[in-house]
XYZ file of C-alpha atoms in Angstrom:
574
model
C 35.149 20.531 -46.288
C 32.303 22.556 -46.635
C 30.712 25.167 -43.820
C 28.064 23.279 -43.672
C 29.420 19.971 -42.557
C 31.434 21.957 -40.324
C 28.923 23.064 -38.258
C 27.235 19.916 -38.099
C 30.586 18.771 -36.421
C 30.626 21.328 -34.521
C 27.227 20.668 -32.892
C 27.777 17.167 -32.749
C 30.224 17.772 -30.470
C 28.604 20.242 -28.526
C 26.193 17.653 -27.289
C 28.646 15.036 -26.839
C 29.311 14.201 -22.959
C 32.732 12.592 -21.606
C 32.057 10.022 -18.476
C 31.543 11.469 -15.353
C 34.738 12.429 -13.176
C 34.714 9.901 -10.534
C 37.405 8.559 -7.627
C 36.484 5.411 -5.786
C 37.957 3.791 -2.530
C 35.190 1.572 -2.790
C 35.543 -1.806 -0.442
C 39.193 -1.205 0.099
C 38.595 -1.579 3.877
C 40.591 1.047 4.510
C 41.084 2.208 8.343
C 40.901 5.781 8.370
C 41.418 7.230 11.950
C 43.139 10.587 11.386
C 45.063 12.940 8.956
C 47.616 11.476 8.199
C 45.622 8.133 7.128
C 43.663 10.144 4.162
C 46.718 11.859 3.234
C 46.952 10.437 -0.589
C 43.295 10.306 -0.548
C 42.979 13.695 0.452
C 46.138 14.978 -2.365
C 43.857 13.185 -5.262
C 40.851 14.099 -4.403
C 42.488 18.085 -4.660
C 44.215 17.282 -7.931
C 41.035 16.016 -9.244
C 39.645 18.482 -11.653
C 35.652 18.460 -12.284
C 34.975 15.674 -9.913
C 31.810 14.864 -10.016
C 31.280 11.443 -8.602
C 33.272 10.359 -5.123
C 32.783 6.947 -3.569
C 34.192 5.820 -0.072
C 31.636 3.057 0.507
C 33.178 -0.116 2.737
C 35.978 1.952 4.391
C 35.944 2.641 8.566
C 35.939 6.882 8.668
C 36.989 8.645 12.073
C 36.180 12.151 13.330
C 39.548 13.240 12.561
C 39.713 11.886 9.185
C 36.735 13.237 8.132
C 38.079 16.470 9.475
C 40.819 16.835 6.702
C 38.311 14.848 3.723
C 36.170 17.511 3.834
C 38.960 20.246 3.695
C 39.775 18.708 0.170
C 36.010 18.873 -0.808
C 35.677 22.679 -0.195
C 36.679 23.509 -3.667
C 34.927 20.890 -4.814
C 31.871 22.560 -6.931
C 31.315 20.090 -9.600
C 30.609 17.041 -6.887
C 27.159 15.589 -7.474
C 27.244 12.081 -6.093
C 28.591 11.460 -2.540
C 28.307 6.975 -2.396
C 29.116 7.158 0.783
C 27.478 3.547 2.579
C 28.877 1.595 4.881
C 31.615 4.009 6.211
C 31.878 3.794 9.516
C 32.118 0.463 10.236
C 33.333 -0.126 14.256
C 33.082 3.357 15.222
C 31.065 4.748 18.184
C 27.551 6.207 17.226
C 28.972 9.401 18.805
C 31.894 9.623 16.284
C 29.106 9.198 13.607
C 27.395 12.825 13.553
C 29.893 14.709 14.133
C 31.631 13.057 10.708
C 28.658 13.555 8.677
C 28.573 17.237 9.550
C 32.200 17.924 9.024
C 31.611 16.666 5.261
C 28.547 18.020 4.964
C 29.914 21.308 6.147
C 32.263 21.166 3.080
C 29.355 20.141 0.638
C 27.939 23.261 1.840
C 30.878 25.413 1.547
C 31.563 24.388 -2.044
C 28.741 25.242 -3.632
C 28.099 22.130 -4.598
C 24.489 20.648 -6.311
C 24.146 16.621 -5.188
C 22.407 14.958 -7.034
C 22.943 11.630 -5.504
C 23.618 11.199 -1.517
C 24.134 7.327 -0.161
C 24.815 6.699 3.573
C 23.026 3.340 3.978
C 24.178 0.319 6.041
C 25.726 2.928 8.495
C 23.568 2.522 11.617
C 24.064 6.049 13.178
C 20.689 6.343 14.712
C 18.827 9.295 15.084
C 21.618 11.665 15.884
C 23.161 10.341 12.387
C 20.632 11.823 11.221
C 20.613 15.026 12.929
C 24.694 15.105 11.379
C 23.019 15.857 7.614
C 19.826 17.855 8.843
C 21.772 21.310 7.807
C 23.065 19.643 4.945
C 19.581 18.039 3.662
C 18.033 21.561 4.137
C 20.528 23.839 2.086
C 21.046 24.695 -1.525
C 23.564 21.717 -2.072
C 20.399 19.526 -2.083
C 17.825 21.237 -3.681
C 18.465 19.212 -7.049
C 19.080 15.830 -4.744
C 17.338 12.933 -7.008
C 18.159 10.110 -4.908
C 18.862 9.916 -0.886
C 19.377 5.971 0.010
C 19.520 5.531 3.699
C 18.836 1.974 3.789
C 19.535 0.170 7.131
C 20.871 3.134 9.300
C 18.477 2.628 12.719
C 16.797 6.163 12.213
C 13.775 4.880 14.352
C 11.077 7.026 14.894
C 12.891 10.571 15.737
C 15.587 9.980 13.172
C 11.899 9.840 10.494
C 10.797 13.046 11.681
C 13.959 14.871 11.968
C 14.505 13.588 7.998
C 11.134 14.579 7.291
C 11.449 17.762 8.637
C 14.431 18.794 6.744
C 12.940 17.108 3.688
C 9.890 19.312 4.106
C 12.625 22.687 4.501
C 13.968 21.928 1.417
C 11.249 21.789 -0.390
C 10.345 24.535 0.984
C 13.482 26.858 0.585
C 14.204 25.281 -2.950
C 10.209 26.363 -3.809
C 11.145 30.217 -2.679
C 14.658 29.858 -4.927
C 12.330 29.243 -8.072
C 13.881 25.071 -8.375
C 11.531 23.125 -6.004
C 13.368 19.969 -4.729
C 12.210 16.690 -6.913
C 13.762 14.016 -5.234
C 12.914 10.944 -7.514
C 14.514 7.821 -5.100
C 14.112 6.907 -1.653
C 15.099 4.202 0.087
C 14.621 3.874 3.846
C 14.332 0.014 4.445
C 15.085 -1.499 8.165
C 15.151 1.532 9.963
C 12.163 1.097 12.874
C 10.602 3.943 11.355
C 7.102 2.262 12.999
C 4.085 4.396 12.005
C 4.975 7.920 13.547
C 8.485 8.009 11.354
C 6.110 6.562 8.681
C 3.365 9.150 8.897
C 6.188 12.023 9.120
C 7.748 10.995 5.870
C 4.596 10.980 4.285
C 3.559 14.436 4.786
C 6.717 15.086 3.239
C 6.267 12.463 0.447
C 2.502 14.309 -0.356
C 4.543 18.017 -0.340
C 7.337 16.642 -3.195
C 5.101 15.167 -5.486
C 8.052 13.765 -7.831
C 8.855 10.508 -5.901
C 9.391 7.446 -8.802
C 11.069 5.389 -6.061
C 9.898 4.284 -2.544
C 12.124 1.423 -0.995
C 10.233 1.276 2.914
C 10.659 -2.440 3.595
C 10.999 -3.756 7.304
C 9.965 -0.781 9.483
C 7.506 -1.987 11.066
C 4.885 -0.026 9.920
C 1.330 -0.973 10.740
C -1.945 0.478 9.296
C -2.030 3.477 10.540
C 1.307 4.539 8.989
C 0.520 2.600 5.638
C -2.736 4.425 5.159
C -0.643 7.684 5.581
C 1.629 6.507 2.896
C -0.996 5.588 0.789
C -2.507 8.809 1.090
C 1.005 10.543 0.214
C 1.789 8.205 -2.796
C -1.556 9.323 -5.069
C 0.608 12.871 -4.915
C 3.406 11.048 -6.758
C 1.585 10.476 -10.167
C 5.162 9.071 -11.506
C 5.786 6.463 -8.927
C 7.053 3.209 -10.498
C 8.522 1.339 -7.423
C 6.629 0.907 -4.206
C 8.612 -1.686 -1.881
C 7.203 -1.809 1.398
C 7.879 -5.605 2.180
C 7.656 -6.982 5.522
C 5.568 -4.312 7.239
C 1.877 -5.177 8.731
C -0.802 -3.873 6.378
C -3.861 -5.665 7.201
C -7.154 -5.086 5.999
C -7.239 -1.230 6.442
C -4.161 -0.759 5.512
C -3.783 -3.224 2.508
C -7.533 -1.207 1.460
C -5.710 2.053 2.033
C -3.037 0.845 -0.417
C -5.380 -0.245 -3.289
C -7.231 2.557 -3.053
C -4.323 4.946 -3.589
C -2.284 2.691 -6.654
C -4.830 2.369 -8.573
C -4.576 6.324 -9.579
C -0.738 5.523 -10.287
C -0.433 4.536 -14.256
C 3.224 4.701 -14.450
C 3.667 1.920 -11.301
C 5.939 -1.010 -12.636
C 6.722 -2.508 -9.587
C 4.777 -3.679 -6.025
C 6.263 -5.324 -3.225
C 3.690 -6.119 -0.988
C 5.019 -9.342 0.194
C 5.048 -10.309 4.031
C 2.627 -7.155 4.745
C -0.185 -9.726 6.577
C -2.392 -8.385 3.381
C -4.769 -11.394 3.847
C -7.676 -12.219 1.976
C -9.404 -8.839 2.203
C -6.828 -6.673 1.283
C -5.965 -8.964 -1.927
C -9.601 -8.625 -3.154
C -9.668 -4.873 -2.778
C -5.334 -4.866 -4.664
C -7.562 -6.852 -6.845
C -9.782 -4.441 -7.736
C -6.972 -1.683 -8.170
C -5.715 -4.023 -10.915
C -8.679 -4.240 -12.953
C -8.865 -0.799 -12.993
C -5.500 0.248 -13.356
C -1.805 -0.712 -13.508
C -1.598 -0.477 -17.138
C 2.010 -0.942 -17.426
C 2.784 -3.478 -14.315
C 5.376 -5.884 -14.689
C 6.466 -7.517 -11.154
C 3.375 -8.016 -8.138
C 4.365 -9.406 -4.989
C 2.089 -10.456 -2.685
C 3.640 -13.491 -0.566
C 3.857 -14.581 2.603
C 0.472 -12.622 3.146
C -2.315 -15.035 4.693
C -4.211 -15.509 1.404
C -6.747 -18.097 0.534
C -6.938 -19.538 -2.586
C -10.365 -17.984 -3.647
C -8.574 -14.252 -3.264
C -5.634 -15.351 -4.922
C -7.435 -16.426 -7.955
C -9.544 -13.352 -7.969
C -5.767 -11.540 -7.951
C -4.638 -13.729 -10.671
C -8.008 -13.257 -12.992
C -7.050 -9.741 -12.529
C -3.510 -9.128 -13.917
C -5.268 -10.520 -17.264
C -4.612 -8.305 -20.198
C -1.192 -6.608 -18.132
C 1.391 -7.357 -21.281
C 4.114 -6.261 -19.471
C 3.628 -8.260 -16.580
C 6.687 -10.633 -15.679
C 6.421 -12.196 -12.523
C 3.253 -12.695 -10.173
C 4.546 -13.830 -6.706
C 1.775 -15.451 -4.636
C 4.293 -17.823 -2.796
C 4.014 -18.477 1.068
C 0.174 -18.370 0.840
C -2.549 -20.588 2.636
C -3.607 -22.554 -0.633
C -3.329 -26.281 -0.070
C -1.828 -28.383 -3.073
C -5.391 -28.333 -4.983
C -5.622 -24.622 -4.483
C -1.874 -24.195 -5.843
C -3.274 -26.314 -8.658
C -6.245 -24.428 -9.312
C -3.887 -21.441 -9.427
C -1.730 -22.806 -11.940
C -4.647 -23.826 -13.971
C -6.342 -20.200 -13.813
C -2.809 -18.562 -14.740
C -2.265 -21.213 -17.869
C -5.971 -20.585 -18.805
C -4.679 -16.545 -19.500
C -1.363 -18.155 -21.323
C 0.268 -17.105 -18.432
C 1.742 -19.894 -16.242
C 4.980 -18.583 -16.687
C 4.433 -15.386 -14.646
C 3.692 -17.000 -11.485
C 6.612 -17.655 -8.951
C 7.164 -20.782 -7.356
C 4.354 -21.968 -4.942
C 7.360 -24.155 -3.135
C 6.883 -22.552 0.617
C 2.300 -22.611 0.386
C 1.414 -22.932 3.965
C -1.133 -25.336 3.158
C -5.068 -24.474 3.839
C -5.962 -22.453 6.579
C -7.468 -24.632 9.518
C -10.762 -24.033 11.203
C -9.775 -23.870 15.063
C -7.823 -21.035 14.476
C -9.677 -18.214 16.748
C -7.728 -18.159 19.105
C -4.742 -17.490 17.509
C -6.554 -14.869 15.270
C -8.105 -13.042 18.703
C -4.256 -12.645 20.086
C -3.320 -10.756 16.958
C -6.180 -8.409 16.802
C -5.141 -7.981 20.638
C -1.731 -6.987 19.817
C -3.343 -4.601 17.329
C -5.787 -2.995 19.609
C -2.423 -2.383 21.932
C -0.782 -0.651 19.353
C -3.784 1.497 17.747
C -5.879 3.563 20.124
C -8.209 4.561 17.211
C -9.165 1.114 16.589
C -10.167 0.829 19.997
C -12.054 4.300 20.119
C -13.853 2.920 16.958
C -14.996 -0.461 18.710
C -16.149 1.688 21.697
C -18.400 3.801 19.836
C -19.880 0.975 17.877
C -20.892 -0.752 21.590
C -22.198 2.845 22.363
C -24.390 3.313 18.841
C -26.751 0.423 19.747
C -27.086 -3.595 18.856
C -24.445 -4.264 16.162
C -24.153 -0.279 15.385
C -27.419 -0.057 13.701
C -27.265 3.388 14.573
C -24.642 4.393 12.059
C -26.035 3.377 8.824
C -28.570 5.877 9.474
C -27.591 9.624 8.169
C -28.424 12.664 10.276
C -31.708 13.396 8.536
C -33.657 17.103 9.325
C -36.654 14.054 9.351
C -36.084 12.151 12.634
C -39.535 10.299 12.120
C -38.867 8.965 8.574
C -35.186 8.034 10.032
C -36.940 6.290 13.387
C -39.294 3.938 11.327
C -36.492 2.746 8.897
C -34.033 2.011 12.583
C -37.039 0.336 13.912
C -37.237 -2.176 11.444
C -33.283 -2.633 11.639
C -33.158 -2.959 14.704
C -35.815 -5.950 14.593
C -36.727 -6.812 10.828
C -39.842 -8.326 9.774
C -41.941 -8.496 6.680
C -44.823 -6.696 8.350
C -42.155 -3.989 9.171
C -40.802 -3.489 5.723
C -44.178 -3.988 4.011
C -45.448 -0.757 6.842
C -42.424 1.269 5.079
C -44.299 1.872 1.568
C -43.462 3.152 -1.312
C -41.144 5.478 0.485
C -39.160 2.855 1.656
C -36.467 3.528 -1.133
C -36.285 6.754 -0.862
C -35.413 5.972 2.908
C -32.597 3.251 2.360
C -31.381 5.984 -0.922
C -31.193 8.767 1.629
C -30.391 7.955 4.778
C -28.073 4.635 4.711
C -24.631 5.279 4.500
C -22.536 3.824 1.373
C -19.303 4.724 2.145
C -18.837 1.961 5.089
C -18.700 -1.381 3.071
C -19.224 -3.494 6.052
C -23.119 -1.722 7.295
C -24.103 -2.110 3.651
C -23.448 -5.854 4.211
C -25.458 -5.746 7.311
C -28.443 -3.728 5.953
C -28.585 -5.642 2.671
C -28.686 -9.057 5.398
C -31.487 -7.657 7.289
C -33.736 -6.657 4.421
C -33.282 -9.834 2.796
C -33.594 -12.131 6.067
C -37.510 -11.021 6.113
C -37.714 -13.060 2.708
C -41.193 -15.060 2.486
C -42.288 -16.816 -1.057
C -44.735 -13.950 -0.894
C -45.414 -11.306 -4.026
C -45.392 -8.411 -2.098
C -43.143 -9.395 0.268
C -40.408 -10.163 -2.814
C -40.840 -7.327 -4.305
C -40.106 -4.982 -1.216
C -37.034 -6.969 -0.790
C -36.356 -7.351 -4.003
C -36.654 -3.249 -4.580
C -35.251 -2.667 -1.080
C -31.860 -4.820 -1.402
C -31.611 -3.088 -5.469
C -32.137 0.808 -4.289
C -29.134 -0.479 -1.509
C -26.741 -1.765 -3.796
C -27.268 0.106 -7.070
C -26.279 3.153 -4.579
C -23.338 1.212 -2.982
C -21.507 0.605 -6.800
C -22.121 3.938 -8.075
C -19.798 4.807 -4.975
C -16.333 4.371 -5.485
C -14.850 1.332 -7.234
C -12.618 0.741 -4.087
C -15.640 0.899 -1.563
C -17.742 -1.912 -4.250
C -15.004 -4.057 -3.388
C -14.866 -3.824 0.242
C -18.603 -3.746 0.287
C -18.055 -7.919 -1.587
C -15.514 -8.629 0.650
C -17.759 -7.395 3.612
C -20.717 -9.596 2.003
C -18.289 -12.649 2.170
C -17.442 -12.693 5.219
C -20.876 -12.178 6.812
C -21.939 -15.145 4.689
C -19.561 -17.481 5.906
C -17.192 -17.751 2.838
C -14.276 -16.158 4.737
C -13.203 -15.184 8.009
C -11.963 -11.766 8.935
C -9.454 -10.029 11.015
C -12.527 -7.754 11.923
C -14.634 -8.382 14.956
C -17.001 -6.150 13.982
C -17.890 -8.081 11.298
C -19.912 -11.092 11.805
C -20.770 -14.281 10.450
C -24.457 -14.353 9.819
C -26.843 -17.740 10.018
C -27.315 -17.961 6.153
C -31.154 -18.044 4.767
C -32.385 -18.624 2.074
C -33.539 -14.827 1.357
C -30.256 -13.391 1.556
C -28.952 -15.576 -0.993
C -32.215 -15.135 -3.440
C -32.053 -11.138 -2.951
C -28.249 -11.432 -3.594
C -29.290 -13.704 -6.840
C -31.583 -10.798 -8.177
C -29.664 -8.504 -7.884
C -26.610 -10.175 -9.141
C -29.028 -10.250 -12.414
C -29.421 -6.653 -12.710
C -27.079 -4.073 -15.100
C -26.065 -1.793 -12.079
C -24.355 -5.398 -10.402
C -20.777 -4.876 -11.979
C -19.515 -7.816 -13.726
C -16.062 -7.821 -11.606
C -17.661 -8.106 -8.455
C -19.784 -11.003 -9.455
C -16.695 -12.833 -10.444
C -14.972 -12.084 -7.334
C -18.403 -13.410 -5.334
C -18.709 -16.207 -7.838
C -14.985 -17.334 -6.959
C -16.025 -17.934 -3.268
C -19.128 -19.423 -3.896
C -17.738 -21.793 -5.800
C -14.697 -22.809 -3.629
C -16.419 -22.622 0.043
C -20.157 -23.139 -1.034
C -20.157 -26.132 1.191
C -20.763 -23.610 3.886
C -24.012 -22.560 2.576
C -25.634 -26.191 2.224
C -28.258 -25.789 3.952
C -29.476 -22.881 1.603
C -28.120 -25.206 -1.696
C -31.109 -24.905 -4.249
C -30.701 -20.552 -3.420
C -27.113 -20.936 -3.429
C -26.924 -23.128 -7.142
C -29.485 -20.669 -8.273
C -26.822 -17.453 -7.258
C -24.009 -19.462 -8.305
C -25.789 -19.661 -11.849
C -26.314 -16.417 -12.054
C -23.232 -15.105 -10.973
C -22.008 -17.634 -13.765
C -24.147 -15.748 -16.428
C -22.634 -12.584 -15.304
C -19.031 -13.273 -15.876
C -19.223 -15.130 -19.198
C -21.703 -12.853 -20.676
């Protein structure tokens, strides 16, 4: 044989790996109360040479008997992966921590480098927790790639404690030259709520290598899903986001779109039975068009959706080739709006993607207020901000006309354009002159969708079949907009969705945003604009959708609303 081919061999079998060194107990059911009970267990794990993989997942662990396992794993160096769920099955929560720290004591003592750690389904609470805080913060898991703690009750304090020591060992791992890049987390059913939430993602925004996020049932609300929104665009690799069964609502489910759409490697959402309603599945919408590239699995059921937003959400996962399954089930479509869903997804050649529409709630009903007002009531007892925010719109004047108007260095310019807000008329708008765009271009803030909605309504409710009175409206509502979707794609969305709901197409979970009485004007100022290049094409689909489906709201405006609907028509087929 010649050198050559020997040294191929050679290297060949340098890179060649044997199977990881593994024992399992797995499911044995095994009743281990003292020393004497792991006494085989405790011989093989000791004659085990380079074990790397241990797994004592469906077994019943006492203090004692954890005692004399971990003596065996002090010379354990090799160990990387500690499956260790569902292991302590009828004990007291107090015989819990101290267990996890007499193992993780030995973990430590080894000089071990985990790679893997798994104590879900063991409901220890948040002292359980505090058993693995040394652990989680030394050197044995600065290479951890996956920590699963799914179903443990950490509740709120058990969060922070495990963000805390999350945060350390980033930290400490950082100063050793190998920062920690933990890849998979899974925290579901745990009554994290939005503090634990909001704690974990400060820590989520530090590692910035998360490809993995399982957070579903914690009830989580918006304020802790716009937290973990904010953390996730730090994670550029993320491919699974599960947060099912948590309460996004509007802000939240914005929040959310907002922060995917930067995420090009996503694969998989689970948004489903997150209350994501109709708003937030415009604006998830509108993360989809943009982004996603690679997408295969969306789940967005059991979410209060009408049938216009979920065909705006189907229309957008057009074009995503590696889409498999589009779950919309558990939705308020009717069986004509499950139809017309079916119909959109076989018109893309892709009827086959959508789930079963078997559990629809059927059409939302009109006398529904009430019901509506005791949610937002249970929301407003939860979040103290929202309630601060309502306060200081009452205190900013009539409908907080106040705060579309920038701080100006020019109070008088800034008084003449809140007088005619405050009570529009032609003669008012006319009196503005030509500086009247440079007004509504400087001083109106873009960034909150819903008082462009209202400003664009009050220019355009002064509407008379007058030339000069057009044009003024015509050049007001177009300075207004064209500044609104040069702003962020996100905030164009919300500023539609805002725009639908004043005009009747859709009702919201925000009071602050009002149904208006429909003229006319705002339709024909909408139509004109809708004509114009700086009107993107998406959002006159998305506006075209409702208009379409609900128009029989704006009937007594039907020759301005066939005339938008026509346009908006042009738009999306040109």
């Amino acid at each position: 044989m010649a050198f050559g081919d020997i040294a191929q061999i050679t290297e060949a079998l340098a890179k060649t790996h044997v199977g990881e060194v593994e024992l399992s107990y797995k499911g044995r059911g095994l009743k281990l109360d003292n020393a004497e009970s792991v006494k085989e267990m405790v011989q093989e794990i000791e004659q085990c040479q380079g074990l790397q993989s241990l797994r004592l997942e469906g077994n019943t662990l006492g203090v004692e008997a954890a005692h004399a396992l971990a003596k065996s794993l002090e010379a354990k160096t090799e160990l990387e992966q500690c499956h260790w769920s569902d292991l302590f099955t009828g004990r007291l929560r107090s015989e819990i921590p101290p267990a996890l720290k007499s193992l993780g004591n030995a973990l430590m003592t080894s000089g071990a480098r985990l790679t893997h750690l798994d104590l879900s389904d063991n409901a220890f609470g948040p002292d359980g927790v505090k058993g693995i805080d040394s652990l989680l913060k030394s050197s044995t898991c600065y290479t951890l790639r996956e920590l699963r703690l799914n179903n443990c009750g950490m509740g709120i304090g058990g969060g922070m404690v495990l963000a805390s020591a999350l945060t350390e060992c980033h930290k400490q791992s950082s100063a050793a030259g190998s920062p920690l890049r933990l890849k998979v987390f899974i925290a579901g059913r745990n009554r994290l709520e939005n503090n634990g939430a909001t704690a974990l993602a400060k820590a989520f925004k530090l590692l910035g290598s998360l490809e993995e996020v399982h957070m579903p049932q914690n009830g989580i609300n918006y304020p802790g899903i716009t937290a973990l929104a904010t953390a996730i665009k730090h994670n550029p690799n993320l491919q699974v986001l599960n947060l099912n069964d948590n309460t996004f609502t509007k802000r939240g489910s914005i929040a959310m779109a907002e922060a995917i759409r930067h995420l090009q490697c996503l694969k998989l959402i689970n948004f489903g039975d997150c209350l994501v309603r109709s708003e937030g599945a415009i604006a998830i919408a509108g993360a989809l068009r943009e982004g996603l590239p690679f997408l295969r699995e969306l789940n967005l059921s059991f979410g209060e959706i009408c049938e216009a937003a979920a065909v705006v959400v189907a229309k957008a996962v057009r074009g995503k080739a590696d889409l498999e399954k589009l779950d919309l089930n558990g939705n308020c479509f009717g069986e004509e709006g499950c139809e017309a869903l079916r119909e959109v997804m076989e018109s893309m050649n892709m009827e086959d993607l959508l789930d079963s529409l078997s559990d629809d709630e059927g059409e939302p009903e009109d006398d529904d207020e009430e019901e509506e007002e005791e949610e937002e009531e249970e929301e407003e007892e939860e979040d103290h901000e929202e309630k601060e925010d309502e306060e200081d719109t009452v205190e900013n004047g009539v409908n907080g006309t106040k705060d579309v108007i920038e701080e100006k260095k020019e109070p008088h310019c800034g008084s003449e354009l809140m007088s005619f807000l405050i009570s529009p008329s032609a003669e008012k708008l006319i009196s503005l002159g030509a500086k009247r765009i440079q007004l509504i271009e400087q001083q109106v803030d873009v960034s909150d969708a819903s008082k462009v909605s209202e400003v664009f309504l009050k220019i355009s409710s002064v509407y008379k079949d007058e030339p000069e009175v057009k044009q003024a409206i015509f050049e007001s509502t177009g300075a207004l907009l064209r500044k609104a979707f040069s702003n962020s794609h996100s905030q164009s969305y919300s500023f539609i969705s805002s725009l639908i709901v004043n005009l009747g197409l859709l009702k919201s979970e925000d009071k602050k945003i009002k149904k208006v009485a429909v003229m006319p004007g705002h339709l024909l100022a909408l139509e004109h604009a809708a004509a114009q290049e700086f009107f993107p094409a998406e959002q006159a689909g998305v506006l075209e959708e409702f208009v379409s489906r609900n128009g029989k709201v704006l009937e007594s405006c039907c020759n301005a609303r066939d005339a938008l609907k026509t346009t908006l028509v042009k738009r999306t087929t040109a």
